[in-house]
Short mmCIF file of C-alpha atoms in Angstrom, two decimals:
data_model
loop_
_atom_site.label_atom_id
_atom_site.label_comp_id
_atom_site.label_asym_id
_atom_site.label_seq_id
_atom_site.Cartn_x
_atom_site.Cartn_y
_atom_site.Cartn_z
CA MET M 1 169.60 -108.64 89.28
CA THR M 2 166.02 -109.59 88.44
CA ASP M 3 165.10 -111.33 85.20
CA ASP M 4 163.04 -108.26 84.29
CA SER M 5 166.00 -105.91 84.78
CA LEU M 6 168.24 -108.23 82.80
CA ALA M 7 165.67 -108.34 80.01
CA ARG M 8 165.55 -104.52 79.94
CA ALA M 9 169.32 -104.31 79.72
CA GLU M 10 169.49 -106.90 76.97
CA ALA M 11 166.72 -105.13 75.01
CA TRP M 12 168.56 -101.81 75.36
CA LEU M 13 171.78 -103.46 74.21
CA ALA M 14 170.10 -104.90 71.13
CA GLU M 15 169.09 -101.47 69.77
CA ASP M 16 171.98 -99.31 71.01
CA PRO M 17 173.56 -97.70 67.91
CA ASP M 18 176.84 -96.81 69.67
CA PRO M 19 179.60 -99.47 69.74
CA GLU M 20 181.19 -97.80 72.76
CA THR M 21 178.15 -97.94 75.03
CA ARG M 22 177.24 -101.40 73.70
CA GLU M 23 180.63 -102.69 74.83
CA GLU M 24 180.25 -100.96 78.19
CA LEU M 25 176.79 -102.44 78.80
CA ARG M 26 177.83 -105.92 77.64
CA ALA M 27 180.64 -105.88 80.22
CA LEU M 28 178.25 -104.86 82.99
CA ILE M 29 175.77 -107.63 82.07
CA ASP M 30 178.51 -110.27 81.83
CA ALA M 31 179.95 -109.17 85.18
CA GLY M 32 176.50 -109.30 86.80
CA ASP M 33 177.05 -105.81 88.25
CA VAL M 34 173.67 -105.53 89.93
CA ALA M 35 174.24 -102.17 91.60
CA GLU M 36 175.42 -100.43 88.44
CA LEU M 37 172.77 -101.96 86.21
CA THR M 38 170.06 -101.02 88.71
CA ALA M 39 171.38 -97.43 88.76
CA ARG M 40 171.25 -97.27 84.98
CA PHE M 41 167.92 -99.05 84.45
CA GLY M 42 166.00 -97.96 87.55
CA GLY M 43 164.16 -95.25 85.59
CA THR M 44 164.78 -92.75 82.79
CA LEU M 45 166.41 -89.35 82.62
CA GLN M 46 163.54 -86.89 82.96
CA PHE M 47 163.10 -84.26 80.27
CA GLY M 48 162.20 -80.90 81.76
CA THR M 49 162.72 -77.17 81.34
CA ALA M 50 166.48 -77.75 81.53
CA GLY M 51 166.12 -80.39 78.78
CA LEU M 52 168.30 -83.36 79.65
CA ARG M 53 171.52 -83.49 81.60
CA GLY M 54 173.38 -86.41 83.09
CA GLU M 55 176.43 -88.63 83.18
CA LEU M 56 177.53 -90.30 79.95
CA GLY M 57 177.06 -94.06 79.75
CA ALA M 58 174.74 -96.84 78.61
CA GLY M 59 171.15 -97.11 79.81
CA PRO M 60 168.07 -94.90 80.15
CA MET M 61 169.44 -93.11 83.25
CA ARG M 62 172.54 -91.91 81.39
CA MET M 63 173.27 -89.59 78.47
CA ASN M 64 173.93 -91.60 75.31
CA ARG M 65 172.97 -91.80 71.66
CA SER M 66 169.86 -93.90 72.35
CA VAL M 67 168.51 -91.35 74.85
CA VAL M 68 169.33 -88.47 72.50
CA ILE M 69 167.65 -90.10 69.49
CA ARG M 70 164.50 -90.58 71.56
CA ALA M 71 164.65 -86.98 72.78
CA ALA M 72 165.09 -85.70 69.23
CA ALA M 73 162.21 -87.86 67.99
CA GLY M 74 160.00 -86.53 70.79
CA LEU M 75 160.92 -82.93 69.99
CA ALA M 76 160.25 -83.51 66.28
CA ALA M 77 156.83 -85.04 67.03
CA TYR M 78 156.01 -82.11 69.32
CA LEU M 79 156.96 -79.56 66.64
CA ARG M 80 154.83 -81.34 64.05
CA ALA M 81 151.89 -81.52 66.44
CA GLU M 82 152.25 -77.77 67.01
CA GLY M 83 151.97 -77.08 63.29
CA ARG M 84 155.70 -76.66 62.68
CA ALA M 85 156.10 -79.50 60.18
CA GLY M 86 158.74 -78.63 57.61
CA GLY M 87 160.18 -75.91 59.85
CA LEU M 88 163.87 -75.24 60.40
CA VAL M 89 165.70 -76.66 63.44
CA VAL M 90 169.19 -75.34 64.14
CA ILE M 91 171.59 -77.49 66.17
CA GLY M 92 174.69 -76.41 68.07
CA TYR M 93 177.13 -78.32 70.24
CA ASP M 94 180.11 -77.86 72.52
CA ALA M 95 183.38 -79.83 72.70
CA ARG M 96 182.39 -82.38 75.34
CA TYR M 97 182.60 -86.12 74.86
CA LYS M 98 179.89 -87.28 72.42
CA SER M 99 178.58 -83.76 71.69
CA ALA M 100 179.26 -83.97 67.96
CA ASP M 101 177.64 -87.43 67.82
CA PHE M 102 174.53 -86.19 69.63
CA ALA M 103 174.28 -83.20 67.28
CA ARG M 104 174.55 -85.42 64.20
CA ASP M 105 171.93 -87.84 65.55
CA THR M 106 169.58 -84.92 66.21
CA ALA M 107 170.04 -83.62 62.66
CA ALA M 108 169.31 -87.09 61.26
CA VAL M 109 166.14 -87.49 63.35
CA MET M 110 164.85 -84.02 62.39
CA THR M 111 165.51 -84.71 58.73
CA GLY M 112 163.81 -88.08 58.96
CA ALA M 113 160.77 -86.43 60.54
CA GLY M 114 160.37 -84.01 57.65
CA LEU M 115 161.87 -80.96 59.35
CA ARG M 116 164.80 -79.01 57.91
CA ALA M 117 167.94 -79.34 60.01
CA VAL M 118 171.06 -77.21 60.00
CA VAL M 119 174.11 -77.77 62.22
CA LEU M 120 176.58 -75.11 63.31
CA PRO M 121 179.96 -75.59 61.63
CA ARG M 122 181.93 -76.69 64.72
CA PRO M 123 181.78 -76.51 68.52
CA LEU M 124 180.71 -72.94 69.32
CA PRO M 125 179.38 -70.99 72.34
CA THR M 126 175.77 -71.60 73.32
CA PRO M 127 174.85 -67.92 72.70
CA VAL M 128 175.74 -68.37 69.02
CA LEU M 129 173.08 -71.09 68.83
CA ALA M 130 170.56 -68.89 70.68
CA PHE M 131 171.30 -66.07 68.22
CA ALA M 132 171.05 -68.39 65.19
CA ILE M 133 167.48 -69.45 66.04
CA ARG M 134 166.11 -65.93 65.63
CA HIS M 135 168.56 -64.96 62.89
CA LEU M 136 167.59 -67.92 60.71
CA GLY M 137 163.87 -67.92 61.57
CA ALA M 138 164.03 -71.43 63.03
CA VAL M 139 161.08 -73.09 64.77
CA ALA M 140 163.40 -74.62 67.37
CA GLY M 141 167.01 -75.01 68.39
CA VAL M 142 168.99 -77.66 70.21
CA GLU M 143 172.28 -77.09 72.02
CA VAL M 144 174.24 -80.18 73.06
CA THR M 145 176.08 -79.07 76.20
CA ALA M 146 176.42 -79.73 79.89
CA SER M 147 177.69 -76.20 80.48
CA HIS M 148 179.93 -76.25 83.58
CA ASN M 149 179.08 -79.77 84.80
CA PRO M 150 181.81 -82.37 85.47
CA PRO M 151 183.69 -83.92 82.51
CA ARG M 152 181.64 -87.12 82.34
CA ASP M 153 178.34 -85.25 81.92
CA ASN M 154 176.56 -84.06 78.82
CA GLY M 155 173.22 -82.43 78.17
CA TYR M 156 170.54 -81.47 75.69
CA LYS M 157 169.08 -77.96 75.85
CA VAL M 158 165.98 -77.09 73.78
CA TYR M 159 164.87 -73.68 72.55
CA LEU M 160 161.72 -72.77 70.66
CA GLY M 161 161.42 -70.28 67.82
CA ASP M 162 161.43 -67.15 69.98
CA GLY M 163 165.04 -67.97 70.85
CA SER M 164 164.27 -68.72 74.51
CA GLN M 165 164.68 -72.01 76.34
CA ILE M 166 161.51 -74.03 76.82
CA VAL M 167 159.17 -73.46 79.78
CA PRO M 168 155.98 -75.28 80.82
CA PRO M 169 153.84 -76.58 79.25
CA ALA M 170 156.21 -77.19 76.29
CA ASP M 171 158.51 -79.34 78.44
CA ALA M 172 155.69 -81.68 79.42
CA GLY M 173 154.45 -81.83 75.82
CA ILE M 174 157.89 -82.82 74.54
CA ALA M 175 158.37 -85.31 77.40
CA ALA M 176 155.09 -87.00 76.52
CA GLU M 177 156.18 -87.36 72.90
CA ILE M 178 159.52 -88.81 74.04
CA ASP M 179 157.69 -91.36 76.18
CA ALA M 180 155.61 -92.32 73.14
CA VAL M 181 158.69 -93.33 71.10
CA ALA M 182 158.69 -97.11 70.79
CA ALA M 183 161.65 -98.91 69.24
CA LEU M 184 164.61 -96.91 67.96
CA ALA M 185 164.28 -98.81 64.70
CA ASP M 186 160.98 -96.96 64.20
CA VAL M 187 162.76 -93.57 64.23
CA PRO M 188 163.86 -92.69 60.66
CA ARG M 189 167.51 -91.56 60.63
CA PRO M 190 168.75 -90.90 57.10
CA GLU M 191 172.48 -90.72 56.44
CA GLY M 192 172.22 -87.17 55.10
CA GLY M 193 169.86 -84.44 54.03
CA TRP M 194 170.77 -81.79 56.59
CA GLU M 195 173.08 -78.83 56.11
CA THR M 196 176.27 -77.97 57.97
CA LEU M 197 176.42 -74.19 58.06
CA ASP M 198 179.42 -72.10 57.07
CA ASP M 199 180.67 -69.21 59.20
CA GLY M 200 177.92 -66.84 58.01
CA VAL M 201 175.87 -67.19 61.20
CA LEU M 202 178.95 -66.72 63.37
CA GLU M 203 179.88 -63.59 61.42
CA ALA M 204 176.36 -62.24 61.89
CA TYR M 205 176.61 -62.92 65.63
CA LEU M 206 179.96 -61.15 65.83
CA ALA M 207 178.57 -58.18 63.89
CA ARG M 208 175.77 -58.01 66.45
CA THR M 209 178.24 -57.95 69.38
CA ASP M 210 179.41 -54.50 68.24
CA ALA M 211 175.99 -53.12 69.15
CA VAL M 212 176.41 -53.71 72.89
CA LEU M 213 179.13 -51.05 73.13
CA ALA M 214 178.64 -47.28 73.02
CA GLU M 215 180.04 -45.55 69.98
CA GLY M 216 183.34 -43.88 70.78
CA SER M 217 183.61 -45.43 74.25
CA ALA M 218 186.96 -46.09 75.91
CA ARG M 219 188.51 -49.43 74.91
CA THR M 220 191.73 -49.44 76.95
CA ALA M 221 191.26 -52.05 79.70
CA ARG M 222 193.71 -54.95 79.56
CA THR M 223 192.41 -58.42 80.35
CA VAL M 224 193.57 -61.92 81.18
CA TYR M 225 191.15 -64.47 79.72
CA THR M 226 190.44 -68.13 80.37
CA ALA M 227 188.08 -70.29 78.32
CA MET M 228 188.11 -72.96 81.07
CA HIS M 229 188.93 -75.67 78.48
CA GLY M 230 185.74 -74.74 76.59
CA VAL M 231 184.70 -73.24 73.27
CA GLY M 232 184.79 -69.52 74.05
CA LYS M 233 188.32 -68.48 73.09
CA ASP M 234 188.11 -67.92 69.33
CA VAL M 235 184.76 -66.13 69.45
CA LEU M 236 185.74 -63.91 72.36
CA LEU M 237 189.08 -62.99 70.78
CA ALA M 238 187.29 -62.14 67.53
CA ALA M 239 184.74 -59.99 69.36
CA PHE M 240 187.44 -58.15 71.32
CA ALA M 241 189.45 -57.55 68.14
CA ARG M 242 186.39 -56.12 66.35
CA ALA M 243 185.73 -53.84 69.32
CA GLY M 244 189.30 -52.55 69.42
CA PHE M 245 190.17 -53.72 72.92
CA PRO M 246 193.74 -54.81 73.70
CA GLU M 247 194.14 -58.49 72.86
CA PRO M 248 193.43 -60.54 76.00
CA VAL M 249 196.32 -62.44 77.55
CA LEU M 250 195.32 -66.10 77.49
CA VAL M 251 195.58 -68.68 80.25
CA ALA M 252 197.33 -71.06 77.86
CA GLU M 253 196.70 -74.22 79.91
CA GLN M 254 192.93 -73.69 79.63
CA ALA M 255 192.68 -71.98 76.23
CA GLU M 256 191.81 -74.92 73.95
CA PRO M 257 188.75 -77.16 74.13
CA ASP M 258 189.44 -80.31 76.15
CA PRO M 259 186.54 -82.50 77.33
CA ALA M 260 188.69 -83.91 80.14
CA PHE M 261 189.02 -80.45 81.75
CA PRO M 262 192.41 -81.52 83.12
CA THR M 263 193.31 -78.45 85.22
CA VAL M 264 190.07 -78.10 87.23
CA ALA M 265 188.00 -80.30 89.51
CA PHE M 266 184.85 -78.69 88.11
CA PRO M 267 184.96 -76.48 84.98
CA ASN M 268 183.01 -73.70 86.68
CA PRO M 269 184.64 -70.35 87.50
CA GLU M 270 182.68 -70.29 90.77
CA GLU M 271 184.25 -73.52 92.06
CA PRO M 272 187.25 -73.29 94.43
CA GLY M 273 190.54 -73.50 92.54
CA ALA M 274 189.06 -73.10 89.06
CA MET M 275 190.49 -69.58 88.69
CA ASP M 276 193.93 -70.26 90.21
CA LEU M 277 195.74 -70.38 86.85
CA ALA M 278 194.05 -67.15 85.77
CA PHE M 279 195.11 -65.48 89.03
CA ALA M 280 198.69 -66.65 88.48
CA ARG M 281 198.68 -65.24 84.94
CA ALA M 282 197.32 -61.94 86.24
CA HIS M 283 200.10 -61.69 88.82
CA GLU M 284 202.58 -62.07 85.92
CA THR M 285 200.95 -59.55 83.56
CA ASP M 286 199.16 -57.00 85.79
CA PRO M 287 195.92 -56.58 83.76
CA ASP M 288 192.97 -54.40 84.70
CA LEU M 289 190.65 -57.38 85.10
CA ILE M 290 190.31 -61.12 84.51
CA ILE M 291 187.54 -62.50 82.32
CA ALA M 292 186.49 -66.16 82.40
CA ASN M 293 183.86 -68.04 80.45
CA ASP M 294 182.45 -71.39 81.45
CA PRO M 295 182.95 -74.19 78.90
CA ASP M 296 179.99 -73.27 76.64
CA ALA M 297 180.66 -69.54 77.13
CA ASP M 298 177.17 -68.51 78.15
CA ARG M 299 178.44 -67.38 81.56
CA CYS M 300 180.99 -64.67 82.28
CA ALA M 301 183.10 -64.41 85.43
CA VAL M 302 185.06 -61.29 86.37
CA ALA M 303 187.96 -60.98 88.80
CA VAL M 304 189.69 -57.82 90.02
CA GLU M 305 192.73 -56.92 92.06
CA ASP M 306 191.79 -56.11 95.64
CA GLY M 307 194.54 -55.18 98.10
CA GLY M 308 197.27 -56.86 96.09
CA GLU M 309 195.36 -60.11 95.59
CA TRP M 310 192.97 -61.16 92.84
CA ARG M 311 189.41 -62.08 93.75
CA MET M 312 186.31 -63.12 91.87
CA LEU M 313 183.45 -60.69 91.85
CA ARG M 314 180.16 -62.29 92.77
CA GLY M 315 177.60 -62.59 90.02
CA ASP M 316 175.44 -60.13 91.92
CA GLU M 317 178.29 -57.60 91.94
CA VAL M 318 178.81 -57.88 88.18
CA GLY M 319 175.03 -57.76 87.68
CA ALA M 320 174.84 -54.45 89.54
CA LEU M 321 177.89 -53.01 87.76
CA LEU M 322 176.47 -53.76 84.31
CA ALA M 323 173.09 -52.34 85.33
CA ALA M 324 174.68 -49.11 86.58
CA HIS M 325 176.71 -48.87 83.35
CA LEU M 326 173.62 -49.30 81.18
CA VAL M 327 171.66 -46.76 83.23
CA ARG M 328 174.45 -44.21 82.84
CA ARG M 329 174.38 -44.85 79.09
CA GLY M 330 170.66 -44.05 79.03
CA ALA M 331 169.29 -47.57 78.52
CA ARG M 332 165.50 -47.83 78.44
CA GLY M 333 163.33 -50.88 78.95
CA THR M 334 162.75 -53.43 81.70
CA PHE M 335 165.53 -54.64 83.99
CA ALA M 336 164.92 -58.19 85.23
CA GLU M 337 166.51 -60.83 87.42
CA SER M 338 165.66 -64.13 89.04
CA ILE M 339 164.35 -64.23 92.60
CA VAL M 340 167.66 -65.66 93.88
CA SER M 341 169.62 -62.62 92.67
CA SER M 342 170.38 -59.48 94.67
CA SER M 343 167.61 -56.98 95.37
CA LEU M 344 170.11 -54.22 94.48
CA LEU M 345 169.06 -54.40 90.82
CA GLY M 346 165.52 -53.39 91.78
CA ARG M 347 166.84 -50.37 93.67
CA ILE M 348 169.02 -49.29 90.74
CA ALA M 349 166.09 -49.62 88.34
CA GLU M 350 163.71 -47.79 90.67
CA LYS M 351 166.03 -44.82 91.08
CA ALA M 352 166.48 -44.67 87.29
CA GLY M 353 162.72 -44.77 86.74
CA LEU M 354 162.93 -48.08 84.85
CA PRO M 355 160.52 -51.02 85.02
CA PHE M 356 161.79 -53.97 87.06
CA GLU M 357 160.67 -57.61 87.24
CA GLU M 358 161.62 -60.69 89.24
CA THR M 359 161.24 -64.13 87.68
CA LEU M 360 161.76 -67.73 88.64
CA THR M 361 165.31 -69.05 88.44
CA GLY M 362 166.71 -69.53 84.95
CA PHE M 363 167.09 -67.50 81.80
CA LYS M 364 164.17 -69.35 80.27
CA TRP M 365 162.07 -67.06 82.49
CA ILE M 366 164.18 -63.89 82.39
CA ALA M 367 164.25 -63.94 78.57
CA ARG M 368 160.45 -63.88 78.45
CA VAL M 369 160.04 -60.62 80.37
CA GLU M 370 158.14 -58.16 78.21
CA GLY M 371 160.22 -55.22 77.03
CA LEU M 372 163.42 -56.73 78.47
CA ARG M 373 166.47 -54.48 78.15
CA TYR M 374 168.79 -56.18 80.64
CA GLY M 375 168.56 -59.37 82.66
CA TYR M 376 170.94 -61.18 84.94
CA GLU M 377 171.20 -64.10 87.31
CA GLU M 378 173.62 -64.44 90.20
CA ALA M 379 175.14 -67.61 88.68
CA LEU M 380 177.28 -65.45 86.33
CA GLY M 381 174.60 -65.13 83.63
CA TYR M 382 173.96 -61.80 81.88
CA CYS M 383 171.72 -60.87 78.96
CA VAL M 384 172.88 -57.49 77.66
CA ASP M 385 171.46 -57.71 74.11
CA PRO M 386 168.05 -59.40 74.36
CA GLU M 387 167.10 -58.52 70.78
CA GLY M 388 170.09 -60.52 69.55
CA VAL M 389 170.36 -63.32 72.13
CA ARG M 390 167.43 -64.13 74.41
CA ASP M 391 169.63 -66.04 76.80
CA LYS M 392 172.68 -65.42 78.92
CA ASP M 393 175.72 -64.57 76.81
CA GLY M 394 179.23 -64.68 78.22
CA ILE M 395 180.78 -63.03 75.15
CA THR M 396 178.73 -59.82 75.04
CA ALA M 397 178.80 -59.57 78.84
CA ALA M 398 182.60 -59.70 78.69
CA LEU M 399 182.62 -56.88 76.14
CA LEU M 400 180.33 -54.70 78.24
CA VAL M 401 182.20 -55.16 81.52
CA THR M 402 185.50 -54.46 79.75
CA GLU M 403 184.03 -51.26 78.31
CA LEU M 404 182.97 -50.25 81.84
CA ALA M 405 186.43 -51.03 83.22
CA SER M 406 187.95 -48.96 80.40
CA GLU M 407 185.78 -45.94 81.16
CA LEU M 408 186.60 -46.15 84.86
CA LYS M 409 190.29 -46.57 84.05
CA GLU M 410 190.22 -43.31 82.10
CA GLN M 411 188.91 -41.65 85.31
CA GLY M 412 191.58 -43.28 87.47
CA ARG M 413 188.92 -45.53 89.03
CA THR M 414 188.13 -49.24 89.17
CA LEU M 415 185.14 -51.56 89.29
CA LEU M 416 185.56 -51.73 93.08
CA ASP M 417 185.24 -47.96 93.32
CA LEU M 418 181.93 -48.11 91.47
CA LEU M 419 180.71 -50.91 93.76
CA ASP M 420 181.53 -48.69 96.74
CA ASP M 421 179.51 -45.86 95.20
CA LEU M 422 176.53 -48.17 94.69
CA ALA M 423 176.74 -49.35 98.32
CA VAL M 424 176.70 -45.78 99.62
CA GLU M 425 173.83 -44.86 97.30
CA HIS M 426 171.60 -47.90 97.86
CA GLY M 427 172.93 -49.63 100.99
CA LEU M 428 175.50 -52.43 101.12
CA HIS M 429 173.88 -55.49 99.50
CA ALA M 430 176.02 -58.50 100.46
CA THR M 431 175.20 -61.96 99.13
CA ASP M 432 176.47 -65.45 99.77
CA GLN M 433 175.42 -69.00 99.04
CA LEU M 434 175.21 -72.19 101.03
CA SER M 435 175.48 -74.98 98.46
CA VAL M 436 175.47 -78.67 99.33
CA ARG M 437 176.38 -81.25 96.66
CA VAL M 438 174.90 -84.70 97.41
CA GLN M 439 175.25 -88.24 96.15
CA ASP M 440 171.81 -89.20 97.44
CA LEU M 441 168.98 -86.92 96.25
CA SER M 442 166.88 -87.92 99.26
CA VAL M 443 169.15 -85.68 101.36
CA ILE M 444 167.74 -82.68 99.47
CA ALA M 445 164.14 -83.86 99.82
CA ASP M 446 164.65 -84.44 103.56
CA ALA M 447 166.11 -80.96 104.06
CA MET M 448 163.24 -79.29 102.19
CA GLY M 449 160.73 -81.37 104.15
CA ARG M 450 162.35 -80.43 107.45
CA LEU M 451 162.19 -76.71 106.63
CA ARG M 452 158.56 -76.98 105.52
CA GLU M 453 157.53 -78.78 108.69
CA ARG M 454 159.48 -76.50 111.04
CA PRO M 455 160.24 -73.19 109.32
CA PRO M 456 162.78 -71.09 111.21
CA THR M 457 161.40 -68.13 113.17
CA ALA M 458 164.75 -66.31 113.31
CA LEU M 459 168.17 -66.55 111.63
CA ALA M 460 171.30 -64.81 112.95
CA GLY M 461 169.10 -63.14 115.53
CA LEU M 462 166.97 -61.52 112.81
CA ALA M 463 163.26 -62.27 113.01
CA VAL M 464 161.70 -64.06 110.03
CA THR M 465 158.90 -61.66 109.13
CA ARG M 466 157.55 -63.78 106.28
CA ALA M 467 157.96 -67.45 105.29
CA GLU M 468 156.74 -68.47 101.83
CA ASP M 469 156.45 -71.92 100.29
CA LEU M 470 156.95 -71.15 96.61
CA THR M 471 155.33 -74.42 95.51
CA LYS M 472 152.06 -72.52 95.98
CA GLY M 473 153.18 -69.67 93.72
CA THR M 474 152.90 -65.99 94.58
CA GLY M 475 151.03 -63.04 93.16
CA THR M 476 153.74 -62.59 90.51
CA LEU M 477 155.43 -66.00 90.26
CA PRO M 478 154.20 -69.42 89.12
CA PRO M 479 154.76 -72.37 91.47
CA THR M 480 158.31 -73.69 91.92
CA ASP M 481 160.04 -75.96 94.43
CA GLY M 482 161.51 -73.41 96.81
CA LEU M 483 161.22 -71.61 100.12
CA ARG M 484 161.66 -67.87 100.72
CA TYR M 485 162.25 -66.23 104.08
CA THR M 486 162.08 -62.48 104.50
CA LEU M 487 163.94 -61.18 107.54
CA ASP M 488 164.47 -57.75 109.01
CA GLY M 489 167.30 -56.61 106.71
CA ALA M 490 167.93 -59.94 105.02
CA ARG M 491 166.47 -62.54 102.68
CA VAL M 492 166.98 -66.30 102.24
CA ILE M 493 165.84 -68.57 99.40
CA VAL M 494 166.27 -72.35 99.49
CA ARG M 495 165.80 -74.53 96.40
CA PRO M 496 167.07 -77.72 94.78
CA SER M 497 169.28 -77.09 91.74
CA GLY M 498 167.60 -77.76 88.42
CA THR M 499 170.77 -79.03 86.74
CA GLU M 500 173.00 -80.55 89.43
CA PRO M 501 172.57 -82.75 92.54
CA LYS M 502 172.77 -79.74 94.85
CA LEU M 503 170.69 -77.98 97.47
CA LYS M 504 171.21 -74.24 97.06
CA CYS M 505 170.53 -71.58 99.66
CA TYR M 506 170.82 -67.95 98.54
CA LEU M 507 171.49 -65.39 101.26
CA GLU M 508 171.37 -61.59 101.14
CA VAL M 509 171.77 -58.96 103.83
CA VAL M 510 171.34 -55.20 103.34
CA VAL M 511 173.28 -52.90 105.66
CA PRO M 512 172.73 -49.12 105.51
CA VAL M 513 175.88 -47.05 104.87
CA ALA M 514 176.16 -43.39 105.90
CA GLY M 515 179.12 -42.66 103.60
CA HIS M 516 182.32 -44.10 102.17
CA ALA M 517 183.97 -43.96 105.59
CA GLY M 518 181.31 -46.34 106.90
CA LEU M 519 181.93 -49.06 104.33
CA PRO M 520 184.50 -51.15 106.30
CA ALA M 521 182.20 -51.41 109.32
CA ALA M 522 179.22 -52.21 107.08
CA ARG M 523 181.19 -54.99 105.39
CA ASP M 524 182.19 -56.48 108.73
CA ARG M 525 178.57 -56.36 109.88
CA ALA M 526 177.36 -58.00 106.65
CA ALA M 527 180.00 -60.75 106.76
CA GLY M 528 179.08 -61.60 110.34
CA LEU M 529 175.37 -61.73 109.56
CA LEU M 530 175.91 -63.95 106.50
CA ALA M 531 178.07 -66.37 108.48
CA ASP M 532 175.48 -66.56 111.26
CA ILE M 533 172.60 -67.06 108.80
CA LYS M 534 174.54 -69.92 107.17
CA ARG M 535 175.11 -71.55 110.56
CA ASP M 536 171.49 -71.24 111.67
CA LEU M 537 170.06 -72.28 108.31
CA SER M 538 172.30 -75.37 108.19
CA ALA M 539 171.02 -76.38 111.59
CA ALA M 540 167.38 -75.80 110.64
CA ALA M 541 167.72 -77.82 107.42
CA GLY M 542 169.82 -80.57 108.98
CA ILE M 543 172.60 -80.23 106.37
#
């Protein structure tokens, strides 16, 4: 290790306020662990539109109290520069390792900077924080969470006063203020002066959840529910009780918050194996559907029985089901989705005579659509009450899909029956994803570079009719790092993940269906096309 690197590590150690990370860093320095110290001190975690997210540990490339204090100080300086001095900042947190510490440090920094800070009373779902910002008239909000990332990660998500996550240029403005923070000793951090809220905000959020359901609607569907070791259980149970649904049967092994996430490799309902315990519970209790939240409960997963086995619905399937339900209820306003989500939503909106918009990936963009009534993203995110929560909300989405399942149950039908109807009406829209998790981020850069240099001319035998490099923006979208290929009857989007070390490829094929009798053949055709597109795209990208 170079003298300069050693000096950086020693300087970091000298001002680190956390005994745990000080001990960790001291051991690395004493052991002369060059590789690990280089990994931790080879740069800094970059603050962007996703805020901060990374592995816990000592050093500027990890999530720790020093990094969080600097981030909070940068946010406070940004708010003051924007004329928000003295404004209210509301802070929420999940049950991950260090989340409560990071929330307390943020409150101290905000108080020291002359802002008013309030902290939610305990670990609560992210949508409660998003609701609290608007409900309390705050100028900003912070949620300490790493959502569905691995156990050793944590994160720092920033919202401004409209209740939406930050977008450019606010991210760059905050990042510049973070970079301007000198020594941690220069950041005032009083021992008190902020307020820990009581349950009033939570009660107001729960009262608001009632509004997503239709008065007098059926409330009979029985559910199995898993909180995935996160913070969703108590709030979801309270919301279901208020609504008058049958009490969900819990997946006991995953019901309570546990930052170790002991029963899953990744605490994400989309990951293989994550829903196995929920499926087992469903086989025992025979519910109408399974509901799962991710650990901070802003996402909602739905599983249904299909031919005697339980299977997860894709986010695009749930997105279409909720849209159809809202249309049938007479919803007015704009329906919106991200560009990586199924084009079926646009067809549903068009037939209903409703405005429709596509945005860049992320609810920070969807939430800003003018006149938004409903927004969704294929990664299990749904905004069904934008006036209350301008973000994805796994609690209200769970209520709405359970209402839909109840209404169908009263007709002797299921969610799958409604999906079949939508396929016959609009064509079978089948989606899939090719997702590659990497250790070395250069693998992603190389794949994107390869596709830019030699874009495919055909995939699965379908001609590429249009190839777009989204870094240049489009007529309706600002620039983003992504590629979009339009094919004859299909669409492919390739982009690096904004929150994980993954390359994500989103695939969709649309197969016309003459009637219900044609659905099996259409599904076989779609499955074959998706598999062939995956194969050809993998080859073109070299992954």
